[in-house]
mmCIF file of C-alpha atoms and ligand atoms in Angstrom:
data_model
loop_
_atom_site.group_PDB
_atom_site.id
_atom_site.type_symbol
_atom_site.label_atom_id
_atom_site.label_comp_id
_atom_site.label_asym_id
_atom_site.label_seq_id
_atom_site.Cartn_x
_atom_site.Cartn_y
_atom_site.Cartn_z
ATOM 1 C CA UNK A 4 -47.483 -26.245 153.353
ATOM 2 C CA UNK A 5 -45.072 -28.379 154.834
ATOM 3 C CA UNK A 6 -44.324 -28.689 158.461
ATOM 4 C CA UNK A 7 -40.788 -27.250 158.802
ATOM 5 C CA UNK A 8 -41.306 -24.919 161.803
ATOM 6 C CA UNK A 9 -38.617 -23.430 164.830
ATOM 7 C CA UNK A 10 -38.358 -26.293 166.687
ATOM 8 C CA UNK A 11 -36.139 -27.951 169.774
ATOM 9 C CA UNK A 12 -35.187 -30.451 166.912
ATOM 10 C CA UNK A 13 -31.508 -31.627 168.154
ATOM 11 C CA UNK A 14 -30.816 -32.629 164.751
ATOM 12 C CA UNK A 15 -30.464 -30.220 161.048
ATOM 13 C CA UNK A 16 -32.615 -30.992 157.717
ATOM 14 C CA UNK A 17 -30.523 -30.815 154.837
ATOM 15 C CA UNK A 18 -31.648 -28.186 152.245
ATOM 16 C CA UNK A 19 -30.282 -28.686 148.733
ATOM 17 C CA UNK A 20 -30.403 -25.921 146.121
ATOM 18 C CA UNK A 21 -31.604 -27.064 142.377
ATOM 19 C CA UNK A 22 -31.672 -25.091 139.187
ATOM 20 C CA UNK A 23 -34.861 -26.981 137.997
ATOM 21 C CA UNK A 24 -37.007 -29.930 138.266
ATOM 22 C CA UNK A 25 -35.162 -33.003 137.166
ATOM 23 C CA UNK A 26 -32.352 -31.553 139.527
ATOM 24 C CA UNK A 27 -35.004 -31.619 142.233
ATOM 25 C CA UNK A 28 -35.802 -35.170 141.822
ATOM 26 C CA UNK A 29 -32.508 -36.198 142.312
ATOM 27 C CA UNK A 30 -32.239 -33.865 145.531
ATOM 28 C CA UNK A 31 -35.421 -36.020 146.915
ATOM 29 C CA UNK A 32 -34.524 -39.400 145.556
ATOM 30 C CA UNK A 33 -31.685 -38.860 147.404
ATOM 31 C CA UNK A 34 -33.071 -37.908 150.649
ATOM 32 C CA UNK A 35 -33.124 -34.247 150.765
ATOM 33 C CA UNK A 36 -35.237 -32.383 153.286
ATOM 34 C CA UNK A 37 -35.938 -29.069 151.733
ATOM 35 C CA UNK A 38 -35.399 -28.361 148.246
ATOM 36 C CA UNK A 39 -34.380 -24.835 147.178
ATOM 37 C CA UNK A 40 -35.105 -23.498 143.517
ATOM 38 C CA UNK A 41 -31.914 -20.959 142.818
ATOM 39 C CA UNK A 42 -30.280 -20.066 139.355
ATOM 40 C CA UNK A 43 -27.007 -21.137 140.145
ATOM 41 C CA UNK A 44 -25.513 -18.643 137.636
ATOM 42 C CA UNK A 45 -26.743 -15.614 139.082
ATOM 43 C CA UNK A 46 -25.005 -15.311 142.253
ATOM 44 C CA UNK A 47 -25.547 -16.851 145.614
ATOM 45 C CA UNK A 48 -29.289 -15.442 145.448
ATOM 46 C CA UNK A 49 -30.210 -15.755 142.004
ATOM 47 C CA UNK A 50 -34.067 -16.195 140.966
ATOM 48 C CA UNK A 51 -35.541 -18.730 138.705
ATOM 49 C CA UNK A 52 -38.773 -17.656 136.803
ATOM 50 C CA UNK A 53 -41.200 -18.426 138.441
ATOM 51 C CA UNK A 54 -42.955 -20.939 136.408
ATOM 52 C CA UNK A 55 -39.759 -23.346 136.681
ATOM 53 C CA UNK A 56 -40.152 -22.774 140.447
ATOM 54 C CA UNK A 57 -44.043 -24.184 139.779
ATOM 55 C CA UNK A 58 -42.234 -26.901 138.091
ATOM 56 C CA UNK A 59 -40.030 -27.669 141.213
ATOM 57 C CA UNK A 60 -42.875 -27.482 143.291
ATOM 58 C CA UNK A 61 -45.190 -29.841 141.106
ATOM 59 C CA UNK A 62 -41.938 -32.763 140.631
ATOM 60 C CA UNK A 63 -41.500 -32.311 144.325
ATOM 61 C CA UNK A 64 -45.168 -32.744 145.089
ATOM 62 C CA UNK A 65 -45.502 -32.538 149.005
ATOM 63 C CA UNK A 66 -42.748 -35.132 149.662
ATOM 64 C CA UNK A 67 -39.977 -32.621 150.895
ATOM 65 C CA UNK A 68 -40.292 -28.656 152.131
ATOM 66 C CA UNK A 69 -39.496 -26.640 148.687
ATOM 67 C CA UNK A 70 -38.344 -22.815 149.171
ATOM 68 C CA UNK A 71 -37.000 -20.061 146.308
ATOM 69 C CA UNK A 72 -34.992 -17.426 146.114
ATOM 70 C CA UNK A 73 -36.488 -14.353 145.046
ATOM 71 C CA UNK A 74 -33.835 -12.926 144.100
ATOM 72 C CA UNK A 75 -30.914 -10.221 146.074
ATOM 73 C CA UNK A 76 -32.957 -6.859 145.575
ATOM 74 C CA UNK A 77 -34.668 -5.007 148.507
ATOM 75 C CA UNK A 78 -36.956 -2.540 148.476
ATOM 76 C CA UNK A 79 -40.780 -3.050 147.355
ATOM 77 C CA UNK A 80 -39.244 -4.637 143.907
ATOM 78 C CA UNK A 81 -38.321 -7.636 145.816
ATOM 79 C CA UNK A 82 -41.821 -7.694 147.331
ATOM 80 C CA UNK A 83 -43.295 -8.186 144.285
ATOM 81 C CA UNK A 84 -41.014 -11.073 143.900
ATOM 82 C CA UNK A 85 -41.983 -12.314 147.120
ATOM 83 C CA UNK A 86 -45.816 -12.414 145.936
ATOM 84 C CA UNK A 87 -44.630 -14.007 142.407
ATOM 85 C CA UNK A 88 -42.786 -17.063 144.204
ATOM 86 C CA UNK A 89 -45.829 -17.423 146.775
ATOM 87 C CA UNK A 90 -47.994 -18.288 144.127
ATOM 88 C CA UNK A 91 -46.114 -21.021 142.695
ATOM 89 C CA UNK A 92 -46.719 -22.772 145.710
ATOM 90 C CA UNK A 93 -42.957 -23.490 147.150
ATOM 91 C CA UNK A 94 -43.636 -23.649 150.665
ATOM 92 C CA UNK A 95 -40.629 -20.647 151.609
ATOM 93 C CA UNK A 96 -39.517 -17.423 150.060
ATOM 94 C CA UNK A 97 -35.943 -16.275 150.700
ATOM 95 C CA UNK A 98 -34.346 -12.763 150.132
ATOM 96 C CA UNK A 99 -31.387 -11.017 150.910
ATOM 97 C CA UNK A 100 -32.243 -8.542 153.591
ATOM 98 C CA UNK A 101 -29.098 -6.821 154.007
ATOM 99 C CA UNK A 102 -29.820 -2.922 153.240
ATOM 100 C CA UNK A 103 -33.304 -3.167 153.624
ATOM 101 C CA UNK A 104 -35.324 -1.075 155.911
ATOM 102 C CA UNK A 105 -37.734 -2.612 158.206
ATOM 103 C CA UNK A 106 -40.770 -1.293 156.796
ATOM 104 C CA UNK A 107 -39.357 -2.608 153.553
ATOM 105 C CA UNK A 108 -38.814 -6.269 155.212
ATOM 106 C CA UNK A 109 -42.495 -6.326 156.486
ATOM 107 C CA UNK A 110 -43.792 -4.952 153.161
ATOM 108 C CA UNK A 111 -41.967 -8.539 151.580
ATOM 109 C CA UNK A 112 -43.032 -10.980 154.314
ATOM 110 C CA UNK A 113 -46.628 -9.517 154.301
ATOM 111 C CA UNK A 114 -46.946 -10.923 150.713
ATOM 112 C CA UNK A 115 -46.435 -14.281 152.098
ATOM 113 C CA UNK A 116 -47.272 -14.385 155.375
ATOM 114 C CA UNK A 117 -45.169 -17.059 157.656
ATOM 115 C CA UNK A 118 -43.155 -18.510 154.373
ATOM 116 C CA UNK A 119 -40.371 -15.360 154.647
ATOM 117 C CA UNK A 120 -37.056 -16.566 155.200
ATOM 118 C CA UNK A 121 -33.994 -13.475 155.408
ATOM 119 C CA UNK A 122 -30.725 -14.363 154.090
ATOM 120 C CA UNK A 123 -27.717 -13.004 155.297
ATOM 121 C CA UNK A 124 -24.543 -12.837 154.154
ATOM 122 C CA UNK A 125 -21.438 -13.606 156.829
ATOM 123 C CA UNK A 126 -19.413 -11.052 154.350
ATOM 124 C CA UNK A 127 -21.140 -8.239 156.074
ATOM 125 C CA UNK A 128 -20.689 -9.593 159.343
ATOM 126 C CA UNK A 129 -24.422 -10.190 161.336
ATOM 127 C CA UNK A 130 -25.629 -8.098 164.308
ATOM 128 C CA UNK A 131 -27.048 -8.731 167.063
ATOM 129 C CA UNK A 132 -30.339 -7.898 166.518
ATOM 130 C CA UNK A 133 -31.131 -9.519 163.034
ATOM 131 C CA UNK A 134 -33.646 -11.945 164.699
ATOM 132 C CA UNK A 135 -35.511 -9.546 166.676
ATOM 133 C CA UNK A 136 -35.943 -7.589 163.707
ATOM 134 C CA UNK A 137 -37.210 -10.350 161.171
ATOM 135 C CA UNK A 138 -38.946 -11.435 163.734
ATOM 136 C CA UNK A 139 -41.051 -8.134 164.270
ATOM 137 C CA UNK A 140 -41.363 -7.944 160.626
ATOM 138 C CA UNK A 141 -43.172 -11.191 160.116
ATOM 139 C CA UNK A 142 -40.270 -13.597 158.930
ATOM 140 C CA UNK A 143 -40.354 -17.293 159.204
ATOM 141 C CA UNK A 144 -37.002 -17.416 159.462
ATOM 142 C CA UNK A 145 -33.094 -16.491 158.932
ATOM 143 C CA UNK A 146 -30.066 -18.106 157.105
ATOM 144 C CA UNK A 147 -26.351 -16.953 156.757
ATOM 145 C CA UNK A 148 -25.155 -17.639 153.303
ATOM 146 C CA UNK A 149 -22.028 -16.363 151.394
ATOM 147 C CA UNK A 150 -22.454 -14.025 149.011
ATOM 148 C CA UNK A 151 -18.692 -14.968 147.429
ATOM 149 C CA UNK A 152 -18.994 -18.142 145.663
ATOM 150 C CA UNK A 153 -16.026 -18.606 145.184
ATOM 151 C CA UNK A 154 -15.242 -21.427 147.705
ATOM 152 C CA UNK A 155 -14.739 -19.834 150.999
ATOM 153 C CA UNK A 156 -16.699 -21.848 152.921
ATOM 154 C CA UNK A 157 -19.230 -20.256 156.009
ATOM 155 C CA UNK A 158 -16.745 -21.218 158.951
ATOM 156 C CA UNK A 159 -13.764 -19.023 157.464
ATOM 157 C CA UNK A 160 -15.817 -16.288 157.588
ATOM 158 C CA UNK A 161 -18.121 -16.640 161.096
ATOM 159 C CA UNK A 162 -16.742 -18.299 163.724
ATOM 160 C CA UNK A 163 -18.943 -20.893 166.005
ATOM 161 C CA UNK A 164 -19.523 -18.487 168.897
ATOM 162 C CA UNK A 165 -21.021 -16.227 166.342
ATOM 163 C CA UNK A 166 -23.059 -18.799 164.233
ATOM 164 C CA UNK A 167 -24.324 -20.210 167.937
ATOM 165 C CA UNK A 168 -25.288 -17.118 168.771
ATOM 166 C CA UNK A 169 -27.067 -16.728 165.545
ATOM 167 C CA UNK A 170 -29.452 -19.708 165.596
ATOM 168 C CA UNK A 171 -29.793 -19.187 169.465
ATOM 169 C CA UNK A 172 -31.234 -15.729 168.849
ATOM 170 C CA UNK A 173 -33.476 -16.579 165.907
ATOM 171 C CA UNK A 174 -35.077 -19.793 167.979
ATOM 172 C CA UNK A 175 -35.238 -17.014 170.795
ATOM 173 C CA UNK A 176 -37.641 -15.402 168.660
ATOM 174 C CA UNK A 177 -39.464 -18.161 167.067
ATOM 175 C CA UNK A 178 -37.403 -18.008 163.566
ATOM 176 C CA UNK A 179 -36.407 -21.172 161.367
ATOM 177 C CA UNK A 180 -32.505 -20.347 161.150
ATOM 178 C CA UNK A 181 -30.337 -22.124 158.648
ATOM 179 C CA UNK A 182 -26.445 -21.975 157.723
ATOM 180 C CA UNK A 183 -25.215 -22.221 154.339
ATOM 181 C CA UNK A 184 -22.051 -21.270 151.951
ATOM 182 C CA UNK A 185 -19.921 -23.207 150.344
ATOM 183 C CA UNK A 186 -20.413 -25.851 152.447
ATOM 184 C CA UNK A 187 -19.057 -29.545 152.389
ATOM 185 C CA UNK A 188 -19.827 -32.777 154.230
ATOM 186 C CA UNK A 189 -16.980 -32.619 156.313
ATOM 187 C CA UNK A 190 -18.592 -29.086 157.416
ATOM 188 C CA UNK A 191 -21.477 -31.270 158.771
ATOM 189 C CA UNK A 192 -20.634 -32.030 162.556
ATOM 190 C CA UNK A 193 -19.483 -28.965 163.751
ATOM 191 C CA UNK A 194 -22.096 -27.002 162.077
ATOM 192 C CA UNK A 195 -25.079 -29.429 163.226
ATOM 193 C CA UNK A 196 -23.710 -29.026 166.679
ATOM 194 C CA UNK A 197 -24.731 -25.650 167.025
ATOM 195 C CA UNK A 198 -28.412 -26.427 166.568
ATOM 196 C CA UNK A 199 -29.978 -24.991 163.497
ATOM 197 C CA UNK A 200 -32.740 -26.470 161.787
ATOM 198 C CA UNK A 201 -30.831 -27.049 158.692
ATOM 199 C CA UNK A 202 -27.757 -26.777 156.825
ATOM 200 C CA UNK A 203 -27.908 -25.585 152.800
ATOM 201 C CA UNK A 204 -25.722 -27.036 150.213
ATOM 202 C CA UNK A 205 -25.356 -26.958 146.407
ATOM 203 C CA UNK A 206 -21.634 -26.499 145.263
ATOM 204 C CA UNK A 207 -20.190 -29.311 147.339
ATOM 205 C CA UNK A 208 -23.049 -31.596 146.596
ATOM 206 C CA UNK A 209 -22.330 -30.950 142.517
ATOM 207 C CA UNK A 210 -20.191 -32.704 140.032
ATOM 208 C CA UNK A 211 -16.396 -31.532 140.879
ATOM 209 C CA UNK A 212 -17.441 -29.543 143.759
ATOM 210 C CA UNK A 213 -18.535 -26.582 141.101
ATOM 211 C CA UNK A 214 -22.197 -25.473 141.941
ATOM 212 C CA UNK A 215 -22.766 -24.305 138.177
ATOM 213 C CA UNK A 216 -22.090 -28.051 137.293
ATOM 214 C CA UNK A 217 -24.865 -30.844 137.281
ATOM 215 C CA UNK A 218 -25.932 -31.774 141.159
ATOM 216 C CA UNK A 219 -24.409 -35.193 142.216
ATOM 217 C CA UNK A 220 -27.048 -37.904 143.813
ATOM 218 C CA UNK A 221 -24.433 -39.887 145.346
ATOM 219 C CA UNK A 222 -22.582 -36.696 147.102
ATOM 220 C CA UNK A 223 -26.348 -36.093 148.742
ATOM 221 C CA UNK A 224 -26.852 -39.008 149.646
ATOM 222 C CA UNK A 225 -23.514 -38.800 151.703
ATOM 223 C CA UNK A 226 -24.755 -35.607 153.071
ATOM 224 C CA UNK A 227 -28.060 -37.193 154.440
ATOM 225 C CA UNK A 228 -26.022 -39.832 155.921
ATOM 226 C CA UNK A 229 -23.676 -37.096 157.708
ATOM 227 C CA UNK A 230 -26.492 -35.624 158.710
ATOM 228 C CA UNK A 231 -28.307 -38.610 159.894
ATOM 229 C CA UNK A 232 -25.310 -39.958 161.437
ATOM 230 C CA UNK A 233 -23.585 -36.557 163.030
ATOM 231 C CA UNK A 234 -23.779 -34.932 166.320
ATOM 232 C CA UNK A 235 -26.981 -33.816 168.338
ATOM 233 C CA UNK A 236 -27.347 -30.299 169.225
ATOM 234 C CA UNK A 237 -27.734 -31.340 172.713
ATOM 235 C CA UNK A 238 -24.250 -33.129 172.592
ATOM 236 C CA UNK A 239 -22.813 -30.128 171.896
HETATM 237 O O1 LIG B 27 -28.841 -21.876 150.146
HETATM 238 C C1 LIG B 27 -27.895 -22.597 149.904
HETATM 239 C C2 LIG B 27 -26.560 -22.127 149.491
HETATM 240 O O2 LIG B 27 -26.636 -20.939 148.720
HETATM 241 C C3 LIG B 27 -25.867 -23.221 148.750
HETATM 242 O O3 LIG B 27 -24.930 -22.772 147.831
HETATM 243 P P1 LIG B 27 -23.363 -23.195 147.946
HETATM 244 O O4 LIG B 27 -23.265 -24.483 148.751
HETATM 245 O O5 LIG B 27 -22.941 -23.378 146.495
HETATM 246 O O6 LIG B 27 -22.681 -22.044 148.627
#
């Protein structure tokens, strides 16, 4: 398990969604922090099988944080999915948590216990209290993705006062909180000034922009220096 936790940390990790293994290498060699197994033509959530997440996890081996997608469902079918990705061994689960009841939220994160992470989408707006809820249920943590691939990007959806007060509420209540959606390098400053632990990216890190196309090493690598380079939380 790697040590990706809430933290103070002024500065984002960069998480980079892959469709498989080769793709994952060329996330790390590149200088990826976490590395996200998603089926890139299934929607902003869709699931890999799980053995090709085992195969992300094995090329990956310990050098970066992996996480999955388990796929958009709620209910107790997506906590069987939960409990399918935790035995691969990726390090953090993710699943949509938009209709779900909170019994049905603890139900998933019980079936991998501190490696929950609730995605959001900023189509259906986020309340105020989705971090004291996935907190109480046992999450790890929160991201706001887009469900609309389509290339509106997170901050023409949310503005910053409410993706501040996002990542302030989940480190309020000890959650990893991450921003995602369309996202593109130039997205990187403003977005790392609001403090969350990381930022996710796959279309505008892929050949022509197009996140069903083949993911681009050198447009990561520009993303880790952006990230590397870019404003401090704390000079926000
Ligand atoms: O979790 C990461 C996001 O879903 C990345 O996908 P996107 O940049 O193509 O929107």
């Amino acid at each position: 398990m790697s040590d990706i936790q809430p933290t103070s940390s002024v500065r984002p990790r960069l998480l980079v969604s892959v469709r498989g293994p080769d793709e994952a290498l060329t996330a790390l060699r590149a200088g990826a922090d976490l590395i996200d197994a998603k089926d890139p033509e299934r929607g902003a959530l869709g699931a890999l099988h799980p053995e090709t997440v085992r195969a992300v996890v094995a090329r990956v081996g310990g050098r970066a944080v992996t996480s999955a997608v388990a796929g958009d469902g709620t209910g107790t079918g997506i906590a069987e999915a939960v409990a399918a990705l935790a035995a691969t061994g990726v390090d953090f689960i993710k699943i949509a948590v938009g209709p779900a009841d909170d019994d049905a939220l603890a139900e998933a994160a019980a079936r991998a216990p501190g490696r929950v992470i609730g995605v959001l989408f900023a189509e259906d707006g986020v309340a105020d209290d989705v971090p004291a809820r996935l907190s109480a249920a046992g999450f790890a943590g929160a991201m706001i993705d887009t469900r609309g691939k389509t290339g509106t990007a997170l901050p023409m959806l949310l503005a910053a006062p409410q993706l501040a007060a996002f990542v302030a509420g989940c480190r309020g209540h000890g959650l990893m909180s991450g921003l995602a959606g369309s996202l593109g390098v130039a997205d990187i400053p403003a977005l790392a000034g609001l403090g969350p632990d990381y930022l996710g990216f796959r279309g505008g890190l892929c050949r022509a922009g197009d996140r069903r196309q083949a993911l681009d090493g050198a447009r990561v690598a520009r993303a880790v220096t952006a990230m590397r380079d870019g404003p401090r939380a704390d000079a926000a």
